[in-house]
JSON list of C-alpha atoms in Angstrom, two decimals:
[
{"chain": "A", "resi": 135, "resn": "SER", "atom": "CA", "xyz": [5.89, 43.02, -21.95]},
{"chain": "A", "resi": 136, "resn": "GLY", "atom": "CA", "xyz": [5.48, 46.46, -20.49]},
{"chain": "A", "resi": 137, "resn": "TYR", "atom": "CA", "xyz": [7.02, 49.86, -20.03]},
{"chain": "A", "resi": 138, "resn": "SER", "atom": "CA", "xyz": [10.19, 50.83, -18.20]},
{"chain": "A", "resi": 139, "resn": "ILE", "atom": "CA", "xyz": [10.30, 53.94, -16.04]},
{"chain": "A", "resi": 140, "resn": "ASP", "atom": "CA", "xyz": [13.74, 55.17, -14.97]},
{"chain": "A", "resi": 141, "resn": "LEU", "atom": "CA", "xyz": [14.10, 56.79, -11.56]},
{"chain": "A", "resi": 142, "resn": "GLU", "atom": "CA", "xyz": [17.04, 58.85, -10.35]},
{"chain": "A", "resi": 143, "resn": "ILE", "atom": "CA", "xyz": [17.29, 58.72, -6.54]},
{"chain": "A", "resi": 144, "resn": "PRO", "atom": "CA", "xyz": [19.67, 61.36, -5.07]},
{"chain": "A", "resi": 145, "resn": "LYS", "atom": "CA", "xyz": [19.91, 59.70, -1.64]},
{"chain": "A", "resi": 146, "resn": "ALA", "atom": "CA", "xyz": [18.72, 56.34, -0.26]},
{"chain": "A", "resi": 147, "resn": "ALA", "atom": "CA", "xyz": [15.00, 56.66, 0.36]},
{"chain": "A", "resi": 148, "resn": "ASP", "atom": "CA", "xyz": [11.62, 55.02, 0.51]},
{"chain": "A", "resi": 149, "resn": "ALA", "atom": "CA", "xyz": [9.78, 55.88, -2.69]},
{"chain": "A", "resi": 150, "resn": "ARG", "atom": "CA", "xyz": [6.31, 55.31, -4.09]},
{"chain": "A", "resi": 151, "resn": "LEU", "atom": "CA", "xyz": [5.60, 55.43, -7.82]},
{"chain": "A", "resi": 152, "resn": "SER", "atom": "CA", "xyz": [1.92, 55.98, -8.62]},
{"chain": "A", "resi": 153, "resn": "ILE", "atom": "CA", "xyz": [0.15, 56.23, -11.97]},
{"chain": "A", "resi": 154, "resn": "PHE", "atom": "CA", "xyz": [-3.16, 58.02, -12.42]},
{"chain": "A", "resi": 155, "resn": "MET", "atom": "CA", "xyz": [-5.69, 58.31, -15.21]},
{"chain": "A", "resi": 156, "resn": "PRO", "atom": "CA", "xyz": [-6.66, 61.88, -16.26]},
{"chain": "A", "resi": 157, "resn": "ASP", "atom": "CA", "xyz": [-9.87, 61.55, -14.20]},
{"chain": "A", "resi": 158, "resn": "GLY", "atom": "CA", "xyz": [-7.78, 60.97, -11.06]},
{"chain": "A", "resi": 159, "resn": "GLU", "atom": "CA", "xyz": [-8.23, 57.20, -10.79]},
{"chain": "A", "resi": 160, "resn": "ASN", "atom": "CA", "xyz": [-5.13, 55.56, -9.31]},
{"chain": "A", "resi": 161, "resn": "ILE", "atom": "CA", "xyz": [-4.28, 52.56, -11.53]},
{"chain": "A", "resi": 162, "resn": "PHE", "atom": "CA", "xyz": [-0.82, 51.49, -10.31]},
{"chain": "A", "resi": 163, "resn": "ASN", "atom": "CA", "xyz": [1.39, 51.77, -7.22]},
{"chain": "A", "resi": 164, "resn": "VAL", "atom": "CA", "xyz": [4.76, 50.35, -6.30]},
{"chain": "A", "resi": 165, "resn": "GLU", "atom": "CA", "xyz": [6.66, 51.10, -3.10]},
{"chain": "A", "resi": 166, "resn": "ASN", "atom": "CA", "xyz": [10.28, 50.26, -2.47]},
{"chain": "A", "resi": 167, "resn": "ARG", "atom": "CA", "xyz": [13.39, 51.36, -0.61]},
{"chain": "A", "resi": 168, "resn": "TYR", "atom": "CA", "xyz": [15.96, 52.50, -3.16]},
{"chain": "A", "resi": 169, "resn": "PRO", "atom": "CA", "xyz": [19.66, 53.07, -2.66]},
{"chain": "A", "resi": 170, "resn": "ILE", "atom": "CA", "xyz": [21.23, 56.14, -4.25]},
{"chain": "A", "resi": 171, "resn": "GLY", "atom": "CA", "xyz": [21.42, 56.02, -8.04]},
{"chain": "A", "resi": 172, "resn": "ARG", "atom": "CA", "xyz": [19.40, 55.13, -11.11]},
{"chain": "A", "resi": 173, "resn": "HIS", "atom": "CA", "xyz": [16.69, 52.46, -10.98]},
{"chain": "A", "resi": 174, "resn": "THR", "atom": "CA", "xyz": [14.20, 51.01, -13.44]},
{"chain": "A", "resi": 175, "resn": "VAL", "atom": "CA", "xyz": [10.60, 50.12, -12.59]},
{"chain": "A", "resi": 176, "resn": "GLU", "atom": "CA", "xyz": [8.77, 47.78, -14.96]},
{"chain": "A", "resi": 177, "resn": "ILE", "atom": "CA", "xyz": [5.09, 48.54, -15.46]},
{"chain": "A", "resi": 178, "resn": "PRO", "atom": "CA", "xyz": [2.93, 45.86, -17.08]},
{"chain": "A", "resi": 179, "resn": "ARG", "atom": "CA", "xyz": [1.32, 46.94, -20.35]},
{"chain": "A", "resi": 180, "resn": "ILE", "atom": "CA", "xyz": [-2.12, 45.88, -19.03]},
{"chain": "A", "resi": 181, "resn": "VAL", "atom": "CA", "xyz": [-2.01, 48.76, -16.50]},
{"chain": "A", "resi": 182, "resn": "PHE", "atom": "CA", "xyz": [-2.56, 51.20, -19.38]},
{"chain": "A", "resi": 183, "resn": "ARG", "atom": "CA", "xyz": [-6.11, 50.44, -20.51]},
{"chain": "A", "resi": 184, "resn": "GLN", "atom": "CA", "xyz": [-6.13, 52.63, -23.60]},
{"chain": "A", "resi": 185, "resn": "PRO", "atom": "CA", "xyz": [-4.04, 55.14, -25.52]},
{"chain": "A", "resi": 186, "resn": "GLY", "atom": "CA", "xyz": [-4.02, 58.59, -23.97]},
{"chain": "A", "resi": 187, "resn": "LYS", "atom": "CA", "xyz": [-2.57, 60.67, -21.18]},
{"chain": "A", "resi": 188, "resn": "TYR", "atom": "CA", "xyz": [-1.45, 59.33, -17.82]},
{"chain": "A", "resi": 189, "resn": "TYR", "atom": "CA", "xyz": [0.24, 60.99, -14.84]},
{"chain": "A", "resi": 190, "resn": "LEU", "atom": "CA", "xyz": [3.17, 59.50, -12.94]},
{"chain": "A", "resi": 191, "resn": "PHE", "atom": "CA", "xyz": [4.01, 60.65, -9.42]},
{"chain": "A", "resi": 192, "resn": "LEU", "atom": "CA", "xyz": [7.17, 59.73, -7.52]},
{"chain": "A", "resi": 193, "resn": "ASN", "atom": "CA", "xyz": [6.82, 60.44, -3.80]},
{"chain": "A", "resi": 194, "resn": "THR", "atom": "CA", "xyz": [9.95, 60.47, -1.63]},
{"chain": "A", "resi": 195, "resn": "ASP", "atom": "CA", "xyz": [11.18, 62.21, 1.51]},
{"chain": "A", "resi": 196, "resn": "PHE", "atom": "CA", "xyz": [12.60, 64.87, -0.84]},
{"chain": "A", "resi": 197, "resn": "GLY", "atom": "CA", "xyz": [9.24, 65.77, -2.35]},
{"chain": "A", "resi": 198, "resn": "VAL", "atom": "CA", "xyz": [7.03, 64.77, -5.25]},
{"chain": "A", "resi": 199, "resn": "ALA", "atom": "CA", "xyz": [8.02, 64.56, -8.90]},
{"chain": "A", "resi": 200, "resn": "LYS", "atom": "CA", "xyz": [5.26, 64.56, -11.53]},
{"chain": "A", "resi": 201, "resn": "GLN", "atom": "CA", "xyz": [5.55, 63.47, -15.14]},
{"chain": "A", "resi": 202, "resn": "GLU", "atom": "CA", "xyz": [2.96, 63.30, -17.89]},
{"chain": "A", "resi": 203, "resn": "LEU", "atom": "CA", "xyz": [3.02, 60.18, -20.06]},
{"chain": "A", "resi": 204, "resn": "VAL", "atom": "CA", "xyz": [1.19, 60.03, -23.41]},
{"chain": "A", "resi": 205, "resn": "LEU", "atom": "CA", "xyz": [0.63, 56.65, -25.04]},
{"chain": "A", "resi": 206, "resn": "GLU", "atom": "CA", "xyz": [-0.48, 56.45, -28.65]}
]
C-alpha cells in the first residue's frame, strides 16, 4: 500500500513528480505524459523512510508546483 497524490493538469503536458527529503535528497521521481484533467500518482509507502516533512515538486511546461507533505 502507499499514498495517492492527485495532480490537476490544465493542458496536455509532460510532467515530472519528484519527492525530496528536507536535506535535499531526491527519493522519488516519476515522469509521464498526461492529458488534460485530474490524475492520481501512487507512491509506495517504502519511499517515505520515516515520519516527518517531505517536499513534492511537479515540473511541467507551465512551471513548477511545490507542496509540503508531513507524515506522522
